[in-house]
Coordinates of C-alpha atoms in Angstrom, one line a residue:
Chain Q
X14 CA 134.6 87.4 345.8
X15 CA 137.9 88.1 347.5
X16 CA 137.3 91.5 346.6
X17 CA 133.8 91.8 349.1
X18 CA 136.4 91.9 352.1
X19 CA 137.5 95.2 351.9
X20 CA 135.1 98.5 352.1
X21 CA 135.4 99.7 348.7
X22 CA 134.7 103.7 350.1
X23 CA 137.7 103.1 352.5
X24 CA 141.5 104.7 351.8
X25 CA 144.4 102.9 353.5
X26 CA 145.5 106.0 355.9
X27 CA 143.1 108.2 355.0
X28 CA 141.1 107.7 358.4
X29 CA 144.2 107.9 360.2
X30 CA 145.2 111.2 358.8
X31 CA 141.7 112.5 359.6
X32 CA 142.0 111.7 363.0
X33 CA 145.3 113.5 363.4
X34 CA 143.7 116.7 361.5
X35 CA 141.3 116.7 364.2
X36 CA 143.5 116.8 367.2
X37 CA 145.9 119.1 365.6
X38 CA 143.1 121.1 364.7
X39 CA 141.7 120.9 368.3
X40 CA 144.8 120.5 370.5
X41 CA 145.8 124.4 370.5
X42 CA 142.5 125.7 371.4
X43 CA 142.6 123.1 374.1
X44 CA 145.7 124.3 375.6
X45 CA 144.5 127.7 375.4
X46 CA 141.6 126.9 377.5
X47 CA 143.1 124.8 380.0
X48 CA 145.8 127.4 380.7
X49 CA 143.2 130.0 381.2
X50 CA 142.4 128.0 384.5
X51 CA 146.3 128.1 385.8
X52 CA 146.8 129.3 389.0
X53 CA 150.1 130.7 388.4
X54 CA 151.4 133.5 386.2
X55 CA 152.6 131.5 383.2
X56 CA 150.9 130.4 380.2
X57 CA 153.4 127.4 380.0
X58 CA 153.7 125.9 383.7
X59 CA 150.7 124.4 385.1
X60 CA 150.4 125.4 388.9
X61 CA 146.8 124.6 390.1
X62 CA 143.4 125.1 389.2
X63 CA 142.1 128.9 389.7
X64 CA 139.5 131.2 388.4
X65 CA 141.8 134.3 389.1
X66 CA 142.4 135.0 385.5
X67 CA 139.0 135.2 384.9
X68 CA 138.1 137.4 387.5
X69 CA 140.8 139.9 386.7
X70 CA 139.7 140.1 383.4
X71 CA 136.5 140.9 384.8
X72 CA 137.7 143.4 386.6
X73 CA 139.7 145.1 383.6
X74 CA 137.9 148.0 382.8
X75 CA 139.5 148.2 379.3
X76 CA 138.4 144.5 378.9
X77 CA 134.6 145.6 379.8
X78 CA 134.4 148.7 377.5
X79 CA 136.1 146.8 374.7
X80 CA 133.5 144.0 374.7
X81 CA 130.8 146.5 375.0
X82 CA 132.0 148.1 372.1
X83 CA 132.4 145.1 370.1
X84 CA 128.7 144.0 370.8
X85 CA 127.1 147.5 370.1
X86 CA 129.2 147.6 366.5
X87 CA 128.0 143.7 365.7
X88 CA 124.7 144.4 366.8
X89 CA 124.0 147.5 364.7
X90 CA 125.9 146.4 361.9
X91 CA 124.8 143.0 361.8
X92 CA 121.0 144.3 362.0
X93 CA 121.5 147.0 359.2
X94 CA 123.4 144.2 357.1
X95 CA 120.6 142.0 357.1
X96 CA 117.9 144.3 356.7
X97 CA 119.6 145.3 353.4
X98 CA 120.9 141.8 352.5
X99 CA 117.1 140.4 352.8
X100 CA 116.2 143.4 350.5
X101 CA 118.5 142.4 347.8
X102 CA 117.9 138.7 348.2
X103 CA 114.5 139.4 347.2
X104 CA 115.6 141.5 344.2
X105 CA 117.8 138.7 342.8
X106 CA 115.6 135.8 343.4
X107 CA 112.0 136.5 342.9
X108 CA 112.2 138.2 339.6
X109 CA 112.9 137.0 336.1
X110 CA 116.7 137.0 334.9
X111 CA 117.6 140.2 333.6
X112 CA 120.6 142.1 332.5
X113 CA 122.9 143.4 335.6
X114 CA 121.9 140.2 337.5
X115 CA 125.4 138.8 337.5
X116 CA 127.1 142.5 337.8
X117 CA 125.2 142.9 341.1
X118 CA 125.9 139.6 342.3
X119 CA 129.7 140.5 342.0
X120 CA 129.0 143.5 343.4
X121 CA 127.3 142.1 346.7
X122 CA 129.5 139.7 346.8
X123 CA 132.9 142.1 346.5
X124 CA 134.1 142.5 350.2
X125 CA 134.6 138.5 350.0
X126 CA 136.9 138.9 347.0
X127 CA 139.5 141.9 348.1
X128 CA 141.8 141.1 350.7
X129 CA 140.7 142.3 353.7
X130 CA 144.1 144.3 354.3
X131 CA 143.2 146.3 351.2
X132 CA 139.8 147.4 351.9
X133 CA 141.4 148.3 355.5
X134 CA 143.4 150.9 354.4
X135 CA 141.5 152.1 351.5
X136 CA 138.8 152.8 354.3
X137 CA 141.6 154.8 356.3
X138 CA 142.1 157.0 353.6
X139 CA 138.8 157.9 352.9
X140 CA 137.6 158.1 356.4
X141 CA 140.8 160.0 357.4
X142 CA 139.5 162.8 354.9
X143 CA 135.8 162.9 355.8
X144 CA 137.0 163.2 359.9
X145 CA 139.1 166.3 358.9
X146 CA 136.3 167.5 356.7
X147 CA 133.3 166.8 359.4
X148 CA 134.9 166.7 362.5
X149 CA 132.8 163.5 363.4
X150 CA 135.0 161.0 365.2
X151 CA 132.5 158.3 366.5
X152 CA 131.3 154.8 366.0
X153 CA 129.9 155.5 362.7
X154 CA 133.2 154.6 360.6
X155 CA 133.7 151.3 362.3
X156 CA 129.7 150.5 361.8
X157 CA 129.5 151.6 358.1
X158 CA 132.4 149.0 357.4
X159 CA 131.0 146.5 359.7
X160 CA 127.9 146.8 357.7
X161 CA 129.4 146.9 354.1
X162 CA 131.8 143.4 354.9
X163 CA 128.6 141.8 356.9
X164 CA 126.4 142.2 353.9
X165 CA 127.6 139.3 351.5
X166 CA 127.6 136.8 354.5
X167 CA 124.1 137.8 355.5
X168 CA 123.2 137.6 352.0
X169 CA 124.4 134.2 351.0
X170 CA 122.2 131.9 353.0
X171 CA 118.7 134.4 352.8
X172 CA 119.4 134.0 348.9
X173 CA 120.1 129.9 349.3
X174 CA 116.6 129.9 351.6
X175 CA 114.6 132.0 349.2
X176 CA 116.0 129.7 346.2
X177 CA 114.9 126.7 348.2
X178 CA 111.5 128.1 349.0
X179 CA 108.4 126.9 347.0
X180 CA 107.2 129.7 344.8
X181 CA 103.8 128.4 344.3
X182 CA 102.6 129.4 347.9
X183 CA 103.4 132.8 347.3
X184 CA 101.6 132.9 343.5
X185 CA 98.5 131.1 345.4
X186 CA 98.5 134.1 347.6
X187 CA 98.8 136.5 344.8
X188 CA 96.0 134.7 343.0
X189 CA 93.8 135.3 346.0
X190 CA 94.4 138.7 345.5
X191 CA 96.4 139.3 348.3
X192 CA 98.8 142.7 348.1
X193 CA 102.2 142.1 347.5
X194 CA 103.1 143.5 350.8
X195 CA 100.4 141.0 352.0
X196 CA 102.2 138.3 350.4
X197 CA 105.4 139.3 352.1
X198 CA 104.5 139.9 355.2
X199 CA 102.0 136.6 355.4
X200 CA 103.8 133.9 353.3
X201 CA 107.5 134.8 351.9
X202 CA 108.4 136.5 355.6
X203 CA 107.2 133.5 357.9
X204 CA 108.8 131.0 355.3
X205 CA 112.1 132.7 355.2
X206 CA 112.9 133.6 358.8
X207 CA 115.5 130.5 359.1
X208 CA 117.4 132.0 356.6
X209 CA 117.5 135.7 358.0
X210 CA 118.3 134.2 361.6
X211 CA 121.0 132.3 360.2
X212 CA 122.1 135.5 358.3
X213 CA 122.0 137.8 361.3
X214 CA 123.8 135.4 363.3
X215 CA 126.5 134.9 360.6
X216 CA 127.2 138.4 360.6
X217 CA 127.3 139.1 363.6
X218 CA 130.1 136.4 364.3
X219 CA 131.7 138.1 361.6
X220 CA 131.8 141.4 362.8
X221 CA 132.8 140.4 366.2
X222 CA 135.6 138.5 364.9
X223 CA 137.4 141.4 362.8
X224 CA 140.5 142.6 363.5
X225 CA 142.3 143.9 360.0
X226 CA 139.8 146.2 359.3
X227 CA 138.7 147.8 362.3
X228 CA 142.4 148.1 363.5
X229 CA 142.9 150.4 360.6
X230 CA 139.4 152.3 361.2
X231 CA 139.0 152.8 364.5
X232 CA 139.4 156.2 366.4
X233 CA 141.7 156.6 369.5
X234 CA 139.6 154.8 372.5
X235 CA 138.1 152.6 370.2
X236 CA 139.2 149.1 370.4
X237 CA 136.8 146.4 370.4
X238 CA 137.8 143.2 371.9
X239 CA 140.3 141.6 368.9
X240 CA 141.9 144.8 368.7
X241 CA 142.7 145.1 372.0
X242 CA 143.9 141.6 372.2
X243 CA 146.3 142.2 369.3
X244 CA 147.7 145.6 371.2
X245 CA 148.3 143.4 373.9
X246 CA 149.9 140.2 372.2
X247 CA 152.9 142.4 371.9
X248 CA 153.3 142.3 375.3
X249 CA 154.2 140.2 378.0
X250 CA 151.1 137.6 377.9
X251 CA 149.7 136.0 380.8
X252 CA 146.9 133.7 381.1
X253 CA 144.2 136.8 381.0
X254 CA 144.7 136.8 377.7
X255 CA 143.8 133.0 377.7
X256 CA 140.5 133.6 380.4
X257 CA 139.7 136.5 378.0
X258 CA 139.5 134.0 374.7
X259 CA 137.8 131.3 376.7
X260 CA 135.0 133.4 377.3
X261 CA 134.8 134.7 373.7
X262 CA 135.1 131.2 372.2
X263 CA 132.7 130.0 374.2
X264 CA 130.6 132.6 373.0
X265 CA 131.1 131.9 369.3
X266 CA 130.7 128.3 369.8
X267 CA 127.1 129.0 371.2
X268 CA 126.4 130.9 368.3
X269 CA 127.7 128.2 365.9
X270 CA 126.0 125.4 367.7
X271 CA 122.6 127.2 367.3
X272 CA 123.4 128.4 363.7
X273 CA 124.0 124.6 362.9
X274 CA 120.8 123.4 364.1
X275 CA 118.6 126.1 362.5
X276 CA 120.0 125.1 359.2
X277 CA 120.1 122.1 359.6
X278 CA 116.1 122.1 360.2
X279 CA 115.4 123.5 356.7
X280 CA 116.7 120.3 354.8
Chain O
X19 CA 89.5 149.3 330.3
X20 CA 92.6 147.4 330.5
X21 CA 93.8 145.0 328.4
X22 CA 95.8 142.4 329.2
X23 CA 98.9 143.6 327.7
X24 CA 98.7 146.7 329.9
X25 CA 98.1 144.2 333.1
X26 CA 101.5 142.7 331.7
X27 CA 103.1 145.7 331.3
X28 CA 102.7 147.2 334.6
X29 CA 103.7 143.9 336.5
X30 CA 106.7 144.4 334.1
X31 CA 107.5 147.9 335.1
X32 CA 106.8 147.2 339.2
X33 CA 109.0 144.1 338.9
X34 CA 111.8 146.3 337.6
X35 CA 111.2 148.7 340.0
X36 CA 111.4 146.1 342.4
X37 CA 114.6 144.7 341.7
X38 CA 116.4 147.8 341.7
X39 CA 114.6 150.0 344.6
X40 CA 115.0 146.5 346.7
X41 CA 118.7 146.1 346.4
X42 CA 119.7 149.6 346.7
X43 CA 120.7 150.2 350.0
X44 CA 123.1 146.7 350.0
X45 CA 124.7 148.3 346.3
X46 CA 125.1 151.6 348.0
X47 CA 126.5 150.5 351.4
X48 CA 129.1 148.5 349.6
X49 CA 129.8 151.0 346.9
X50 CA 130.2 153.7 350.0
X51 CA 132.6 151.4 352.0
X52 CA 134.3 148.7 349.7
X53 CA 134.4 149.8 345.7
X54 CA 134.4 153.6 346.4
X55 CA 137.3 153.7 348.8
X56 CA 139.4 151.4 346.0
X57 CA 139.1 153.9 343.5
X58 CA 140.8 156.4 346.1
X59 CA 143.4 154.1 346.6
X60 CA 143.8 154.1 342.8
X61 CA 144.5 157.8 342.8
X62 CA 146.4 157.6 345.6
X63 CA 148.7 155.8 344.2
X64 CA 149.7 158.5 341.5
X65 CA 150.1 161.3 344.4
X66 CA 153.4 162.5 346.2
X67 CA 153.7 161.6 349.8
X68 CA 153.0 164.0 352.5
X69 CA 155.8 164.8 355.3
X70 CA 153.5 163.3 357.8
X71 CA 151.6 160.9 356.0
X72 CA 148.6 161.5 353.8
X73 CA 149.2 162.9 350.7
X74 CA 150.1 165.9 348.8
X75 CA 147.9 166.5 345.7
X76 CA 150.8 166.5 343.1
X77 CA 150.9 164.0 340.2
X78 CA 153.7 161.4 340.4
X79 CA 154.5 157.5 339.1
X80 CA 157.4 157.3 342.1
X81 CA 155.3 154.9 343.8
X82 CA 154.2 152.5 341.2
X83 CA 158.0 152.5 340.2
X84 CA 159.0 152.4 343.7
X85 CA 156.9 148.4 344.2
X86 CA 159.7 146.8 342.5
X87 CA 162.4 149.3 341.9
X88 CA 164.2 151.4 344.0
X89 CA 166.7 154.7 343.4
X90 CA 170.1 154.2 344.6
X91 CA 171.3 157.0 346.9
X92 CA 174.6 157.3 345.5
X93 CA 174.4 157.0 341.8
X94 CA 170.5 157.9 341.4
X95 CA 170.5 154.4 339.3
X96 CA 167.3 152.5 339.8
X97 CA 168.1 148.4 340.7
X98 CA 165.6 146.1 341.7
X99 CA 163.8 146.5 345.5
X100 CA 165.6 143.3 347.3
X101 CA 163.3 144.5 350.3
X102 CA 160.3 144.1 348.6
X103 CA 161.1 141.7 346.3
X104 CA 161.6 139.2 349.2
X105 CA 158.4 140.0 350.9
X106 CA 156.7 139.3 347.7
X107 CA 158.5 135.9 347.0
X108 CA 157.7 135.0 350.8
X109 CA 154.4 135.8 350.6
X110 CA 153.9 134.0 347.1
X111 CA 156.2 130.5 348.5
X112 CA 154.4 130.8 351.9
X113 CA 150.8 131.1 350.4
X114 CA 151.9 128.2 347.8
X115 CA 153.2 126.1 350.9
X116 CA 149.9 126.4 353.0
X117 CA 147.8 125.4 349.9
X118 CA 149.8 122.7 349.6
X119 CA 150.3 121.4 352.7
X120 CA 146.3 121.8 353.7
X121 CA 145.3 119.8 350.6
X122 CA 147.8 117.3 351.9
X123 CA 145.7 117.1 355.4
X124 CA 142.7 118.1 353.7
X125 CA 141.8 115.8 351.6
X126 CA 142.2 112.3 353.5
X127 CA 140.4 114.3 355.8
X128 CA 137.3 115.5 353.6
X129 CA 137.5 111.8 351.9
X130 CA 136.9 110.5 355.4
X131 CA 134.2 112.8 356.3
X132 CA 132.4 112.0 353.1
X133 CA 132.6 108.2 353.7
X134 CA 131.0 108.2 357.0
X135 CA 126.9 107.4 357.2
X136 CA 125.0 110.8 357.0
X137 CA 124.2 111.1 360.5
X138 CA 128.0 111.1 361.6
X139 CA 129.1 113.6 358.4
X140 CA 126.9 116.5 360.4
X141 CA 128.9 115.8 363.2
X142 CA 132.9 115.5 361.9
X143 CA 131.4 118.6 359.7
X144 CA 130.6 120.3 362.7
X145 CA 133.7 119.7 364.2
X146 CA 135.4 121.0 361.6
X147 CA 133.4 124.5 361.3
X148 CA 133.8 125.0 364.7
X149 CA 137.6 126.0 364.6
X150 CA 136.0 127.8 361.2
X151 CA 134.0 130.1 363.1
X152 CA 136.4 131.0 366.2
X153 CA 138.1 134.4 365.8
X154 CA 141.2 134.2 363.7
X155 CA 143.3 136.1 366.3
X156 CA 142.2 133.8 369.1
X157 CA 143.0 130.7 366.6
X158 CA 146.5 132.6 365.7
X159 CA 147.0 133.4 369.7
X160 CA 146.7 129.6 370.3
X161 CA 149.1 128.3 367.9
X162 CA 151.5 131.0 369.4
X163 CA 150.8 129.5 372.8
X164 CA 152.0 125.8 370.8
X165 CA 155.2 126.6 369.4
X166 CA 156.4 129.1 371.8
X167 CA 160.1 128.2 373.3
X168 CA 158.2 126.7 376.5
X169 CA 155.3 125.5 374.7
X170 CA 153.7 122.2 374.1
X171 CA 155.5 121.2 371.2
X172 CA 159.0 122.3 372.5
X173 CA 158.2 120.2 375.7
X174 CA 157.3 117.4 373.9
X175 CA 160.2 117.4 371.3
X176 CA 162.6 117.9 374.4
X177 CA 161.0 115.5 376.6
X178 CA 160.9 112.6 373.8
X179 CA 164.9 113.2 373.3
X180 CA 164.4 114.5 370.0
X181 CA 166.0 117.4 370.5
X182 CA 168.0 118.8 374.1
X183 CA 167.0 122.2 374.2
X184 CA 163.8 124.1 372.7
X185 CA 164.2 125.2 368.9
X186 CA 163.4 128.5 368.0
X187 CA 160.1 128.2 366.1
X188 CA 158.3 131.4 366.6
X189 CA 159.1 134.4 364.9
X190 CA 160.1 132.4 361.6
X191 CA 158.5 131.7 358.7
X192 CA 157.8 128.1 359.4
X193 CA 156.0 129.7 362.3
X194 CA 153.8 131.6 359.8
X195 CA 153.6 128.6 357.6
X196 CA 152.3 126.6 360.4
X197 CA 149.7 129.1 361.5
X198 CA 148.4 129.8 358.3
X199 CA 147.7 126.4 357.8
X200 CA 146.2 125.9 361.0
X201 CA 143.7 128.8 360.4
X202 CA 142.8 127.7 357.0
X203 CA 142.5 124.3 356.9
X204 CA 138.8 124.5 357.3
X205 CA 138.7 126.6 354.1
X206 CA 140.2 123.7 352.7
X207 CA 138.0 120.8 353.7
X208 CA 134.6 122.2 353.6
X209 CA 134.6 122.5 349.4
X210 CA 136.5 119.1 349.2
X211 CA 133.7 117.7 351.3
X212 CA 130.9 119.5 349.2
X213 CA 132.5 117.9 346.0
X214 CA 133.2 114.5 347.4
X215 CA 129.7 114.4 348.9
X216 CA 128.5 114.3 345.3
X217 CA 131.0 111.3 344.3
X218 CA 129.5 108.3 342.9
X219 CA 131.1 105.6 344.8
X220 CA 130.2 103.0 341.9
X221 CA 132.6 104.5 339.6
X222 CA 135.1 103.6 342.2
X223 CA 133.5 100.0 342.4
X224 CA 133.7 99.7 338.6
X225 CA 137.6 100.6 338.6
X226 CA 137.9 97.8 341.4
X227 CA 136.3 95.5 339.0
X228 CA 138.6 96.1 336.4
X229 CA 141.4 95.1 338.6
X230 CA 142.7 98.9 339.3
X231 CA 145.0 99.1 342.3
X232 CA 143.9 101.3 345.2
X233 CA 146.2 103.9 344.1
X234 CA 145.2 103.9 340.4
X235 CA 141.5 104.2 341.6
X236 CA 142.7 107.4 343.5
X237 CA 144.5 109.2 340.8
X238 CA 142.3 108.2 337.9
X239 CA 139.1 108.1 339.0
X240 CA 138.6 110.3 342.8
X241 CA 140.7 112.9 342.0
X242 CA 139.8 113.8 338.4
X243 CA 135.9 113.9 339.6
X244 CA 136.6 115.8 342.8
X245 CA 139.1 118.3 341.0
X246 CA 136.4 121.1 341.2
X247 CA 136.6 120.6 344.9
X248 CA 140.6 120.5 344.7
X249 CA 140.6 124.0 342.7
X250 CA 138.2 125.8 345.1
X251 CA 140.0 124.6 347.8
X252 CA 143.1 125.8 346.9
X253 CA 141.7 129.1 345.4
X254 CA 139.7 129.9 349.3
X255 CA 143.4 129.0 351.2
X256 CA 145.7 130.8 348.5
X257 CA 143.9 134.1 348.4
X258 CA 143.6 134.9 352.2
X259 CA 146.8 133.8 352.8
X260 CA 148.4 136.0 350.4
X261 CA 146.8 138.9 352.0
X262 CA 147.5 137.6 355.5
X263 CA 148.2 140.0 358.2
X264 CA 147.2 139.0 361.6
X265 CA 148.9 135.8 361.3
X266 CA 152.4 137.1 360.2
X267 CA 152.1 139.9 362.8
X268 CA 151.5 137.7 365.5
X269 CA 153.8 134.6 364.5
X270 CA 156.6 136.8 362.4
X271 CA 157.2 139.0 365.4
X272 CA 157.4 141.7 362.5
X273 CA 160.5 140.8 361.5
X274 CA 159.0 138.1 358.8
X275 CA 156.9 140.0 356.9
X276 CA 154.3 139.4 354.5
X277 CA 152.6 141.5 351.8
X278 CA 149.6 142.8 354.0
X279 CA 152.1 143.8 356.7
X280 CA 154.5 145.8 354.0
X281 CA 151.5 147.8 353.0
X282 CA 150.5 148.6 356.8
X283 CA 154.2 149.7 357.0
X284 CA 154.0 151.9 354.8
X285 CA 150.4 153.6 356.0
X286 CA 152.3 153.4 359.5
X287 CA 156.3 154.0 360.1
X288 CA 156.8 154.1 356.9
X289 CA 154.6 157.3 355.9
X290 CA 154.6 156.6 352.5
X291 CA 150.6 156.3 351.1
X292 CA 150.9 156.5 347.7
X293 CA 153.4 153.7 348.1
X294 CA 151.0 151.9 350.3
X295 CA 148.5 152.2 348.0
X296 CA 150.4 151.0 345.0
X297 CA 151.6 148.0 347.1
X298 CA 147.8 147.7 348.0
X299 CA 146.6 147.3 344.4
X300 CA 149.3 145.0 343.2
X301 CA 147.9 142.7 346.1
X302 CA 144.5 143.1 344.5
X303 CA 145.7 142.1 340.9
X304 CA 147.6 138.9 342.3
X305 CA 144.4 138.2 343.9
X306 CA 142.3 138.9 340.9
X307 CA 144.5 136.9 338.5
X308 CA 144.2 133.7 341.1
X309 CA 140.7 134.4 340.9
X310 CA 140.4 134.4 337.1
X311 CA 142.8 131.6 336.7
X312 CA 139.6 129.6 339.2
X313 CA 136.9 130.8 337.1
X314 CA 138.7 129.4 333.7
X315 CA 139.7 126.5 335.3
X316 CA 136.4 125.4 337.1
X317 CA 134.6 126.5 333.8
X318 CA 136.5 123.6 332.2
X319 CA 136.2 120.7 334.5
X320 CA 132.3 121.6 335.0
X321 CA 132.2 121.1 331.1
X322 CA 134.6 117.9 331.1
X323 CA 132.3 116.3 334.0
X324 CA 128.7 117.4 333.0

């Protein structure tokens, strides 16, 4: 009887450690955000509230250019990656098991298994050759690289959605003489949308976040926002960096929140 | 006249065509920008460095020898490359430390989340996910702000009287470890949570009924049952730690290097691309070994606990 006085699930101290863990996760981020609004030049001494660093970042042409470039690359790479990933997800879930399926899984998820720095130097070597051979030095290299490492991130939620979808609807449509294309556009695709949107957003955020591969693959004057920031971190850091980070953070949180609600609706 | 067998055969053929045609774009892109370049790295690791970076097309195993050994400039004998070895050891040691510490902090956190009511679980998970999807560089920069000499941590230490003057934390191994723990912690908590969520608490109850203490229940029931999550989390933290590049660069200040920075150095100022290629492949092998270890161990864990 005495045993019923404690919650069998609780373990002493675990809740405390969890609270400390959450506090520690958010303290650095909050510090970063708070000092973005600092009036003074310092990232350590508070001198009153001001939006001057946001204004400065907004008027910094390099920051604007890098942001636009980031969004361009992420949009194109995420769209291509999502289309390729959707097709691949259908090819790996809507068939009977066959030889080569496991191999295909491994192949598609390969970018997740190799350390980023290794992929980065590998692409540096190959793209340097292609640059010399063709003379082309546009954003194509960055888009190709981003597309490749975004594919598994788009693939995973789409495949998960396809696997949890009821096959009977598609079979019923086929039984009613719908062509495979009609089955896809009228039945599969509408049911699959949440997975595709989730995959697209994941791919977009992953591309927007990338520092390492972009740093190695980019040509001169092709900074994205993260590589611009990486370059700035070597110099004296002003709250302008905090302001840029804060805006970036707000956008990421917005995307993740939308993603969170979309993926929750499916259950 | 078409028989049922012919229709089935045609369907089968369509099926095969579909499964390969549809996956072709993804496979081609990943081959061109993923696996293909890795093969080129393998070739480069057996070439001779060019004078201004790049390579000369002349076969050589110098790069592979240079990964662990160095030629003495005076008597031309081979010795162990101390600089490389210390960076290897630092990478493995810091990754190991990061894994252990994220496990110590992450285990209770995941357990806490898994034992909340279903609605609150979603909220706590969301709070773990936000930092996870926040840009790695921004998170590293945030850690730098906190641990710098005039930062929050040192201000607190001085204010509370624990130390009289700010301690140098930034640009040390501790800074790298702290930064990696911070950025990889969600990677530990999420798989731990996934396996704890499935934990059957009737077993815990049975343990208490048989007069087990809390520590015994934790050690003999909970930990063995969530072992797959522990292994998955450890691998997910260990692997990116081993190849970390941004965190050591920002928090180690270029003095305290890890393998990722050493590889970069060979492609930049070092101008020894074959050595960089050989080091990159060594890192890949280390990561693959860790993955294989995981696959073997995880499979065993599954067998034992159904």
